[in-house]
XYZ file of C-alpha atoms in Angstrom:
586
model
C 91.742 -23.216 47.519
C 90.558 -22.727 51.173
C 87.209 -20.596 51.964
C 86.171 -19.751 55.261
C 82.512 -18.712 55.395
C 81.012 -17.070 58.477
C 77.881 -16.376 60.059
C 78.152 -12.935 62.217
C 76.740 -12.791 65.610
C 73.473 -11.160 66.605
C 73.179 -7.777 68.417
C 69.645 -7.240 69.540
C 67.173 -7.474 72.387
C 66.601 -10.780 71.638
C 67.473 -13.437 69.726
C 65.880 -16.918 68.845
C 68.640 -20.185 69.684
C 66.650 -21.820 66.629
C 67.543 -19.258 63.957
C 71.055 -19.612 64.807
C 71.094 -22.695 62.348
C 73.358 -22.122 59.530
C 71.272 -23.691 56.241
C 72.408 -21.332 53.898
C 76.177 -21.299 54.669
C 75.893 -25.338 54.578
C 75.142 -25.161 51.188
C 77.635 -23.226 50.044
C 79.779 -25.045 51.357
C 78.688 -28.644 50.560
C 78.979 -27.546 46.660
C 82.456 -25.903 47.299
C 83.485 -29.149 48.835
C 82.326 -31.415 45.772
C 84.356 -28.638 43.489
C 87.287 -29.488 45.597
C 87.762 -26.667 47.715
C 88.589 -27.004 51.382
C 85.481 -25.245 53.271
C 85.326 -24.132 57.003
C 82.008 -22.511 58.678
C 82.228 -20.574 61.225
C 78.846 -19.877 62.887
C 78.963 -17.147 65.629
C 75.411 -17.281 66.683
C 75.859 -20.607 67.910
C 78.571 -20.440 70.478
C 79.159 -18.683 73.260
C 76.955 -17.157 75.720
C 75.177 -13.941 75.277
C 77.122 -10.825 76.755
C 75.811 -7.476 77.267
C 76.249 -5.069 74.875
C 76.948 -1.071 74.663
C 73.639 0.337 73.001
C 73.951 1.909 70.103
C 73.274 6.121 70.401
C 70.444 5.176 68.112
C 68.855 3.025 69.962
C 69.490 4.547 73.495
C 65.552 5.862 73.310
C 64.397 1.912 73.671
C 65.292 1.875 77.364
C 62.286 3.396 78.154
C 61.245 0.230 77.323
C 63.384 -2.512 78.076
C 64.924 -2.415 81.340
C 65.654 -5.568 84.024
C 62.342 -7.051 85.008
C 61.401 -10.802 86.475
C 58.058 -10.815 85.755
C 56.594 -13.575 83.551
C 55.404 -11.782 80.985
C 58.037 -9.201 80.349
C 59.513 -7.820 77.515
C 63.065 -7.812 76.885
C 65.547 -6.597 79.170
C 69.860 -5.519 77.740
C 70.995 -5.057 74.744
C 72.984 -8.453 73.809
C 75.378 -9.824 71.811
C 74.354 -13.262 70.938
C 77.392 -15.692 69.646
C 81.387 -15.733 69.868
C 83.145 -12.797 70.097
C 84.749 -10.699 67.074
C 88.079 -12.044 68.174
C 86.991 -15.440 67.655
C 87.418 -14.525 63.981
C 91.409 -14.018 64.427
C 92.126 -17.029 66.120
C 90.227 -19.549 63.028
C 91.832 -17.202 60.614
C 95.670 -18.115 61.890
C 94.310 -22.057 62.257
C 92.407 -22.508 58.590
C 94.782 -19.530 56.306
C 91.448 -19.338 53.921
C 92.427 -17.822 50.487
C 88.830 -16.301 50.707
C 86.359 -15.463 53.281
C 82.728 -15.057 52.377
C 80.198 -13.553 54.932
C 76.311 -13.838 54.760
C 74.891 -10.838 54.708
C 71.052 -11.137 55.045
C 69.089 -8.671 57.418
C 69.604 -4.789 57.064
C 69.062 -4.815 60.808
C 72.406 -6.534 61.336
C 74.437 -4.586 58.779
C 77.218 -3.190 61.236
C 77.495 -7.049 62.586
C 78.482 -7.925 59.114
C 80.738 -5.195 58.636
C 82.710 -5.459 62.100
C 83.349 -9.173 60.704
C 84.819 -8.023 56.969
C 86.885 -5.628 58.981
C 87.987 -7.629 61.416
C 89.204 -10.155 58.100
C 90.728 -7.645 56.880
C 92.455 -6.372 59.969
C 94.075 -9.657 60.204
C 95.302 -9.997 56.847
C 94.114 -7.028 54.348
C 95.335 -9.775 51.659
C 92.626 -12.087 51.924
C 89.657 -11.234 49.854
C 86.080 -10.828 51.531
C 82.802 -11.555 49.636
C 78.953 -10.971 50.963
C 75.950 -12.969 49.932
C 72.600 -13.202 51.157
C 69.318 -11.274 51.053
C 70.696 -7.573 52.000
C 73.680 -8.781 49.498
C 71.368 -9.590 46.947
C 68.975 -6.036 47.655
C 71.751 -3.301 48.317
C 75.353 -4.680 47.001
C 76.111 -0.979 46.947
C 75.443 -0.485 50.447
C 78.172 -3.403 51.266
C 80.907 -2.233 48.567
C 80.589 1.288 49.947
C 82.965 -0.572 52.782
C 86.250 -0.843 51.792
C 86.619 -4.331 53.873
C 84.377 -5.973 51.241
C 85.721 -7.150 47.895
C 82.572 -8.967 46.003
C 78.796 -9.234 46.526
C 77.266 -11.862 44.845
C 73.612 -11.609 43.891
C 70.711 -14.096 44.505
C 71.728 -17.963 45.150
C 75.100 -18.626 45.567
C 75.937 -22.369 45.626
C 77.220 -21.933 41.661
C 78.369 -18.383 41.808
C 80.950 -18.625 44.887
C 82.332 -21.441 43.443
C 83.194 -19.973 40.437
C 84.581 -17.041 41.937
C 86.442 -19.437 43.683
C 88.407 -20.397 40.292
C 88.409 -16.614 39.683
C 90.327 -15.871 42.805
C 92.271 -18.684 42.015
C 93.525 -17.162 38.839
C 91.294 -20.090 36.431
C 88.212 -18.190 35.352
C 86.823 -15.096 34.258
C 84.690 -12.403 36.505
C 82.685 -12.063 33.978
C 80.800 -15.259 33.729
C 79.903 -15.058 37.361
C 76.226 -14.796 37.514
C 75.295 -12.034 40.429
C 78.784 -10.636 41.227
C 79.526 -7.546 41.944
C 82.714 -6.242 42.616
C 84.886 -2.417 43.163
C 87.276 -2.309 40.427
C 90.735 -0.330 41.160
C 89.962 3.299 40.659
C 86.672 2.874 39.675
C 83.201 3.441 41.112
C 81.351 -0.002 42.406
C 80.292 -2.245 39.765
C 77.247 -3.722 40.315
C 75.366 -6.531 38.362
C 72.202 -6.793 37.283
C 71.620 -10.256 37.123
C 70.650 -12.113 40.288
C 71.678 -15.973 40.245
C 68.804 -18.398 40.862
C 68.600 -22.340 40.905
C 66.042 -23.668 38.671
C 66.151 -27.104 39.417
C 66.548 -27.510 43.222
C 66.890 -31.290 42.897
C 69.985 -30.533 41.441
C 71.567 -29.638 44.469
C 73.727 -31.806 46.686
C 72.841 -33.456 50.344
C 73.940 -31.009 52.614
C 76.667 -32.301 54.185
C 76.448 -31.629 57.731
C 79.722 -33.019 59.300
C 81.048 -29.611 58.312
C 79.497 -28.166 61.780
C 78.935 -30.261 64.934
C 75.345 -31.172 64.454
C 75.223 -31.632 68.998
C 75.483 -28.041 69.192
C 72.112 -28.000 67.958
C 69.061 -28.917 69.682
C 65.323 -28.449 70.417
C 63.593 -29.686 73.109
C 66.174 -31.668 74.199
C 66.352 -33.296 71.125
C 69.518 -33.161 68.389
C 67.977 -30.717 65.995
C 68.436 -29.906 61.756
C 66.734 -27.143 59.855
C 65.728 -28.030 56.445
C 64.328 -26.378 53.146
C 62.259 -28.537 51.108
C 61.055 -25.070 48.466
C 62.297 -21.540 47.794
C 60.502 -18.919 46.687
C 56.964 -17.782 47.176
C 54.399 -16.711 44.384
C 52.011 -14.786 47.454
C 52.727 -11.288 46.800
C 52.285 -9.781 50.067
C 53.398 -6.496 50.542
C 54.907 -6.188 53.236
C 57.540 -9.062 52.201
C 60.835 -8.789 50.352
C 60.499 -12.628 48.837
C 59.468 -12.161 45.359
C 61.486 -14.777 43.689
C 59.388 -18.062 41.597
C 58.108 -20.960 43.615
C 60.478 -23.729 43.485
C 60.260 -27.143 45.601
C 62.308 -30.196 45.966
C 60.917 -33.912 45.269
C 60.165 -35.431 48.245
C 62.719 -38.646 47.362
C 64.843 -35.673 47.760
C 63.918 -34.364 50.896
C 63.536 -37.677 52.549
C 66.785 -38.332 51.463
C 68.088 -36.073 53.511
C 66.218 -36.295 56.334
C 67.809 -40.025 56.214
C 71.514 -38.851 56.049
C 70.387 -36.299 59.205
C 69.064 -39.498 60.764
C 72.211 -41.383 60.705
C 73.625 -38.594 62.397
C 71.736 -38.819 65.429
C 68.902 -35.724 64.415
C 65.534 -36.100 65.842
C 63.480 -32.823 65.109
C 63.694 -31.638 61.996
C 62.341 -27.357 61.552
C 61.621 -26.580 58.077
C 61.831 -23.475 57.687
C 60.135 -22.889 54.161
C 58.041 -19.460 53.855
C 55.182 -21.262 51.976
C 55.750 -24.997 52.675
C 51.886 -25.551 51.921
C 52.504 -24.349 48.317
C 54.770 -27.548 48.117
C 52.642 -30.426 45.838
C 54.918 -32.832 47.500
C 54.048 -32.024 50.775
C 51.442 -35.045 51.573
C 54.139 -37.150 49.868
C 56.647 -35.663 52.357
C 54.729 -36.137 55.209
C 53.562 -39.543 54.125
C 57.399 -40.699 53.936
C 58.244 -39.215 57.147
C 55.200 -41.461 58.807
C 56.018 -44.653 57.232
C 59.497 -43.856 57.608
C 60.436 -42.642 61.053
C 56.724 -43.113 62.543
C 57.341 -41.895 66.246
C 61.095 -41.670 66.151
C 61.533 -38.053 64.887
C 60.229 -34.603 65.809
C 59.141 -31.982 62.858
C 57.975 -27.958 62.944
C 57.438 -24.959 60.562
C 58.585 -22.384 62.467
C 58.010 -19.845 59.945
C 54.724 -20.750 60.015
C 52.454 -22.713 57.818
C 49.386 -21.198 56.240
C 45.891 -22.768 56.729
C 44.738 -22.898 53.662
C 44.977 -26.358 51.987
C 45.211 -28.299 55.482
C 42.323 -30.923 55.124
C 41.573 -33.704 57.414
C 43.677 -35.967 55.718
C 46.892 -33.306 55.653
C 45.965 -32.870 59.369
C 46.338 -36.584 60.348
C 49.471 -36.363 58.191
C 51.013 -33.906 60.312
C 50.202 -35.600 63.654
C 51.665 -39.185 62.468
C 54.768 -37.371 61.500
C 55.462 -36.216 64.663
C 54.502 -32.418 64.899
C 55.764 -30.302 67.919
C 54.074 -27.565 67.664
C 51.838 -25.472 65.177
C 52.506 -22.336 63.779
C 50.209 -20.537 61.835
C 50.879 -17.166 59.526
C 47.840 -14.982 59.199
C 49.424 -11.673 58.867
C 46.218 -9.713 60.358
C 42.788 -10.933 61.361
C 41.479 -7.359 60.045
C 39.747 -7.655 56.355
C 40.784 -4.200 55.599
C 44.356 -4.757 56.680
C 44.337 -7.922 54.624
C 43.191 -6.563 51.362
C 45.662 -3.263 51.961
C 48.726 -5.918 52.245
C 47.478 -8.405 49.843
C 47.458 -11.320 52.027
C 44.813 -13.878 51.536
C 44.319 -16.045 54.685
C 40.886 -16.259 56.325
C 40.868 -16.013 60.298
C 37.705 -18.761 60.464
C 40.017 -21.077 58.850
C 43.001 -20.578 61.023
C 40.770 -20.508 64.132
C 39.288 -23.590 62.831
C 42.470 -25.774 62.573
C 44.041 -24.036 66.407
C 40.872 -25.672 67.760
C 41.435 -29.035 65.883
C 44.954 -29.360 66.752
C 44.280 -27.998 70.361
C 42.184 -31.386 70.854
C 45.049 -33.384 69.557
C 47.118 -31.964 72.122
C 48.615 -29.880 69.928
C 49.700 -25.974 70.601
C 49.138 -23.322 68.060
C 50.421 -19.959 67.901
C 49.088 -17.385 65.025
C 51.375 -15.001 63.733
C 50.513 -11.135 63.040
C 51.995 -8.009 62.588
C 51.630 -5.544 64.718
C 51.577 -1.707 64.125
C 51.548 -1.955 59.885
C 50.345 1.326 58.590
C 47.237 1.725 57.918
C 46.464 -0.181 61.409
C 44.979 2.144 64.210
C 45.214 2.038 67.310
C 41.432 0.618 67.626
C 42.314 -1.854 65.202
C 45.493 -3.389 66.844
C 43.630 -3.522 70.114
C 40.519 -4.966 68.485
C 43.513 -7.393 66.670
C 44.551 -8.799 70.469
C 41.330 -9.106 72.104
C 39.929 -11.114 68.434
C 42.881 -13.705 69.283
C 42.947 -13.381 72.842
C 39.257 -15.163 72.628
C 40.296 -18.133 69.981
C 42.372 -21.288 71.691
C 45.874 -20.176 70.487
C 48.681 -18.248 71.628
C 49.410 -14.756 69.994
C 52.761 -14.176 68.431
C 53.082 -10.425 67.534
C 55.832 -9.517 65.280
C 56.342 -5.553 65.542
C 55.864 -4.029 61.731
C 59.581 -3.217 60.771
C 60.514 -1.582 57.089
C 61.418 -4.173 54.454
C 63.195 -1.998 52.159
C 62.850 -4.391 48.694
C 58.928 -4.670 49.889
C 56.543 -3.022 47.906
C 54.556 -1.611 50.587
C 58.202 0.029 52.236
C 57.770 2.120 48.390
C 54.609 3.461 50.046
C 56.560 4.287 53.627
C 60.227 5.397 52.331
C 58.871 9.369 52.437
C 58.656 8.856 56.084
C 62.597 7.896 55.968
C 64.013 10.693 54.229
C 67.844 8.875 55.480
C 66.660 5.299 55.358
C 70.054 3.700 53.875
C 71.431 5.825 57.344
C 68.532 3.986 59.946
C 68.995 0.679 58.352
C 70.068 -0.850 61.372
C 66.948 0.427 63.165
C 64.584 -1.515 60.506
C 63.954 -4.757 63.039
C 60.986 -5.731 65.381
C 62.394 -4.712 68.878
C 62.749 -1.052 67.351
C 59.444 -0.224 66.402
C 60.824 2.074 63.993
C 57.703 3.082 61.853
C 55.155 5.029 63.957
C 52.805 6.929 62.017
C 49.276 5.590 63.046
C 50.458 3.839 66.445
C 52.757 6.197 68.611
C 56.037 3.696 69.867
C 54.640 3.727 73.610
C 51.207 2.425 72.541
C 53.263 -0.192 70.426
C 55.357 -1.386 73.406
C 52.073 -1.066 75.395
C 50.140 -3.720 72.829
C 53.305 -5.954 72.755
C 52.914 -5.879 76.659
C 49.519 -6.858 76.333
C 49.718 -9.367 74.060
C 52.749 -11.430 76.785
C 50.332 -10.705 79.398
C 47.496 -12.252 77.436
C 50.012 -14.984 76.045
C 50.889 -15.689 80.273
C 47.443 -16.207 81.464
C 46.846 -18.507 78.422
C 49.458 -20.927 79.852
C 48.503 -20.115 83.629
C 45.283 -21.492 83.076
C 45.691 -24.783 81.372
C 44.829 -26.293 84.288
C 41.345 -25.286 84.043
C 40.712 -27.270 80.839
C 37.306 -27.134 79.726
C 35.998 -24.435 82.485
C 35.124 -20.900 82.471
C 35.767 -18.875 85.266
C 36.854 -15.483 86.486
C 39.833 -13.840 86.765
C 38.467 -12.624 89.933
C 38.115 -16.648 91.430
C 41.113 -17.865 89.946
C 43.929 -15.088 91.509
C 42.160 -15.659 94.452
C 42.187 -19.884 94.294
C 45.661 -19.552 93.418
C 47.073 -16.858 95.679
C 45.110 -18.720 98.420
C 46.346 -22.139 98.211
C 49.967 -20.835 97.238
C 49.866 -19.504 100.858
C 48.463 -22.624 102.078
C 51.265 -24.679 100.760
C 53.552 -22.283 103.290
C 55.287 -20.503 100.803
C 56.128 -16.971 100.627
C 56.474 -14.744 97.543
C 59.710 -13.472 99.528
C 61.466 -16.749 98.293
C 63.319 -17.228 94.819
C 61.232 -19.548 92.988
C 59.949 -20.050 88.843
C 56.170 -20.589 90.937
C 56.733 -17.215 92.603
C 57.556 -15.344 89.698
C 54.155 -17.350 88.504
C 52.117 -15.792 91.436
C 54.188 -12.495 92.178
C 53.104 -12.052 87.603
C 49.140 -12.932 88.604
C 49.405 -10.259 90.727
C 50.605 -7.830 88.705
C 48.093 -9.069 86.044
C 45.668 -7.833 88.906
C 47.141 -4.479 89.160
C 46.475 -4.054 85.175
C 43.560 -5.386 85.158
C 41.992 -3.547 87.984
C 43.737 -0.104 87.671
C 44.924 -0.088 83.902
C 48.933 -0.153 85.252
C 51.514 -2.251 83.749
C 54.239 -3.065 86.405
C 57.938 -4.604 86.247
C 59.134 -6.932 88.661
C 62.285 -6.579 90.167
C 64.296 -8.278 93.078
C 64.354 -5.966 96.328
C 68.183 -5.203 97.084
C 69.297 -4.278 100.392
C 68.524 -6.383 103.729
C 64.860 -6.755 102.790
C 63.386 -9.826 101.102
C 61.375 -9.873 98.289
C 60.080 -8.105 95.236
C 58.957 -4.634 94.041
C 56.702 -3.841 91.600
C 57.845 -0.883 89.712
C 55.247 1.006 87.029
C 56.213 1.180 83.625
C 56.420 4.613 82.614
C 55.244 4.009 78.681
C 52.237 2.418 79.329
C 48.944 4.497 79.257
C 45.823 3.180 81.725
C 43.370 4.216 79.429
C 45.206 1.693 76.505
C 45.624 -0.938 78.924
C 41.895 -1.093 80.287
C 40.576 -0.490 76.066
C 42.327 -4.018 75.657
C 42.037 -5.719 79.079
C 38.414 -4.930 80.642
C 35.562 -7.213 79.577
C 38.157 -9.761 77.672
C 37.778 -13.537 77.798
C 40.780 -15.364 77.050
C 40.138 -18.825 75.781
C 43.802 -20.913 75.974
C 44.638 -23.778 74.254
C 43.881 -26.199 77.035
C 40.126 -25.102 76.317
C 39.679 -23.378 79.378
C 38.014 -19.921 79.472
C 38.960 -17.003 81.215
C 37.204 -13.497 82.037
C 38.681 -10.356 83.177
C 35.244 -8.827 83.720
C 35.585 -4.932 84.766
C 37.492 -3.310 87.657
C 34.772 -3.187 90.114
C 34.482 -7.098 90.280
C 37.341 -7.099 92.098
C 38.499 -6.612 96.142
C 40.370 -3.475 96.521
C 42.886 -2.225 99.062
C 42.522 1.219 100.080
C 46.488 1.777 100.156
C 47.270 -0.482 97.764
C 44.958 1.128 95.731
C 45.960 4.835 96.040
C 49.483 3.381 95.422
C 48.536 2.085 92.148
C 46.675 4.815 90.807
C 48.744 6.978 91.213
C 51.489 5.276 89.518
C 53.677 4.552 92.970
C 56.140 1.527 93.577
C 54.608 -1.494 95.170
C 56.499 -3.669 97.787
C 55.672 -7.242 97.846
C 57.350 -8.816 100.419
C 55.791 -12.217 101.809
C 52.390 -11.204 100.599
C 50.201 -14.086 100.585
C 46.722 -13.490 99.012
């Protein structure tokens, strides 16, 4: 028996290299392997390099929003398809002749991804049945039979349950006893089970093994890099989140064990990417191994964010030893209304509390919220950026998108009248759901928030000061200048400068610009106005902020009339004109 399992590639805005990691298919396939079946993963995301895509008609309102810009704080620019080509499929399909092919299927947002795949499978060889698993899989099995390129959809966890359809395929077992599956029976409507397979015992399961992909394809800061999962499960309950399943966690002999075997094979950073990792009881044994262990030698981060409650001194010190990168932090919403409407339990003093702790360790934090939930005004979201924009930390906004097993998208799904028809649309760089917060305020917030995010970084070199914004475009447009260089050159500092400047433009006359190259014979940059954003928004969030950034320095944006102003450049502004930039200098 030969199974090929693939990972689709990603059509968005944007994509994260990091989530390209294929945990889930490894699995599979490591307990395949031990049953004796031959395995090959295919894992788009990972290769190739991102091409420009057609936009969907669905999505063709977004380029309002994202068009080409070179400014540092932009937002995203084409649609993209991230990972190998659809053809790529053909040519490992006439190499490997898999008896089966089974595709994860786990964001609604990348439903017509997975179903290009199954039909490209099938276009090949319409023999070769195609099975889906994963977290849409598991939700809406009907929505993936209703495509004739998919044979099976197996529910929940499927290390046990695609291995014994394995033997079923292979003519040695009964459909029946396969927990989760799913299936379209010959003349029949879909049949659709209603169990969902889960793993009790997650110590049960095998090492990955991960000479089944080519582990240097991977890497993080320049550093060989492995994502791990040391639980499953979460017993939270927010509302706005699909995971409902019971809180399960590994030993960490187990874990460490692994880690070990990743070791060997040359890994350095290690992301786990556990929902609730501080749930785990055996995470101060974890971390404890990984100190005494690998002290120095490795890299570790919880890139889908850790939660502050439960991090004492002692967990703190913990962390640090085992090599931390980075810290990210999952609040939700710093609102207390907001909190109690979604159910989520975190408490900004204590998240605020840690950022500054880690920030004097040298370590970054970023806090995670949702933007534009309903329920959240406008007010509130802007009262939401300038609350973080004041604490040592970076912001990182995550645009409210339906979750269509959540209970709070029960609450929404009136507002969707042909939801199972705009699944694709449910994602973050859509902004889909716009009730309280119309889209152009949205985009105008998420703006914001880079902008905010930009000057954090710009002024780490001010550790432990507090000055204006007023002082510090001038100190650093002046001694850019002095240094004889000219913001007509190509340079990552003069995107730095030519972005301070447009950080003036917003902050004195409440417009948000792009940046883009000047074409013809004339050097330099233009600064073109973008069209969404509203002055009135942009000055409610930006006059009278302080920005504190992680370096400890604070910053203050003070109101429009502390700064110099330009007569022309002024009535160019205002009144919402392009702005040429060519060699300007201070």
């Amino acid at each position: 028996m030969r199974v090929l399992l693939i990972n689709p590639p990603v059509r968005d805005f944007f994509f994260t290299p990091q989530r390209a990691y294929p945990l889930g298919l490894l699995s599979l396939a490591t307990v395949l392997e031990q049953s004796g079946v031959a395995v090959r993963i295919l894992n788009m995301p990972a290769g190739g390099k991102a091409t420009t895509a057609g936009l969907p008609d669905d999505f063709r309102h977004l380029q309002r929003y994202y068009q080409e810009n070179k400014s540092a704080f932009r937002l995203f620019s084409h649609y993209r398809h991230f990972g190998l080509p659809e053809s790529s499929v053909d040519e490992h399909l006439r190499q490997f002749q898999p008896d089966m092919v089974g595709i994860a299927a786990n964001f609604a947002a990348y439903l017509r991804e997975t179903l290009a795949i199954a039909q490209r499978v099938k276009h090949c060889d319409a023999r070769i049945p195609v099975v889906a698993g994963g977290r849409l899989a598991t939700v809406l099995p009907e929505t993936l039979l209703a495509s004739s390129a998919i044979d099976f959809v197996l529910r929940g966890e499927a290390e046990y349950s695609l291995r014994d359809l394995c033997r079923v395929v292979a003519g040695k077992g009964s459909a029946e006893r396969v927990a989760g599956l799913c299936d379209r029976r010959q003349g029949a409507q879909s049949r659709i089970s209603r169990s969902i397979a889960r793993i009790d015992d997650l110590n049960n399961l095998p090492i990955l093994n991960r000479g089944l992909i080519d582990c240097e394809e991977y890497n993080f800061q320049g550093m060989r890099s492995a994502a791990l999962l040391a639980s499953r499960g979460c017993s939270l309950g927010c509302s706005f989140c699909a995971i409902r399943e019971r809180f399960r966690f590994r030993r960490a002999a187990h874990v460490l064990a692994e880690i070990e075997d990743c070791y060997r094979r040359g890994i350095r950073h290690f992301n786990f990417e556990d929902d609730n990792m501080n749930l785990n009881p055996e995470f101060a044994a974890l971390l404890s191994g990984i100190r005494e262990r690998y002290s120095g030698t490795i890299r570790i981060s919880f890139m889908n964010g850790l939660l502050s409650r439960g991090i004492t001194a002692a967990l703190r010190r913990l962390l640090l030893d085992a090599g931390l990168t980075h810290l990210d932090l999952s609040v939700g919403t710093v609102n207390s209304r907001m909190r109690a409407a979604v159910c989520r339990r975190e408490q900004p003093r204590n998240v605020y509390r840690l950022a500054r702790e880690f920030s004097s360790a040298g370590i970054t934090t970023t806090v995670h919220f949702i933007l534009a939930m309903p329920g959240q005004s406008r007010a509130m979201a802007c009262a939401e950026l300038r609350r973080l924009a004041a604490q040592p930390v970076l912001l990182g906004p995550s645009i409210f998108y339906p979750v269509p097993e959540s209970p709070l998208f029960r609450k929404i799904r009136p507002f969707f009248p042909q939801w199972q028809e705009q699944l694709p649309l449910f994602r973050s760089s859509v902004a889909v759901y716009e009730r309280e917060i119309a889209r152009d305020d949205i985009m105008t917030l998420f703006a914001l928030s880079r902008l905010i995010n930009f000057l954090k970084v710009s002024v780490g070199s001010e550790a432990g000061r507090d000055v204006h914004l007023r002082d510090y475009l001038a100190r650093t447009l002046s001694a850019f200048a002095a240094a004889g260089n000219s913001m007509a050159s190509v340079s990552s500092t003069n995107f730095e400068v030519l972005s301070l400047r447009l950080v003036y433009y917003a902050a004195v006359y409440g417009r948000l610009y792009r940046l883009l190259k000047q074409g013809g014979d004339s050097p330099g940059y233009v600064a073109v106005p973008e069209v969404f954003a509203a002055p009135t928004l942009v000055r409610r969030v930006l006059n009278r902020l302080i920005i504190r950034a992680p370096s400890g320095a604070t910053l203050r944006l003070g109101v429009p009339g502390d700064y110099a102003q330009d007569p022309a450049e002024k009535d160019a502004v205002q009144s919402g004109r392009r702005v040429f930039l060519a060699a300007r200098s201070g």
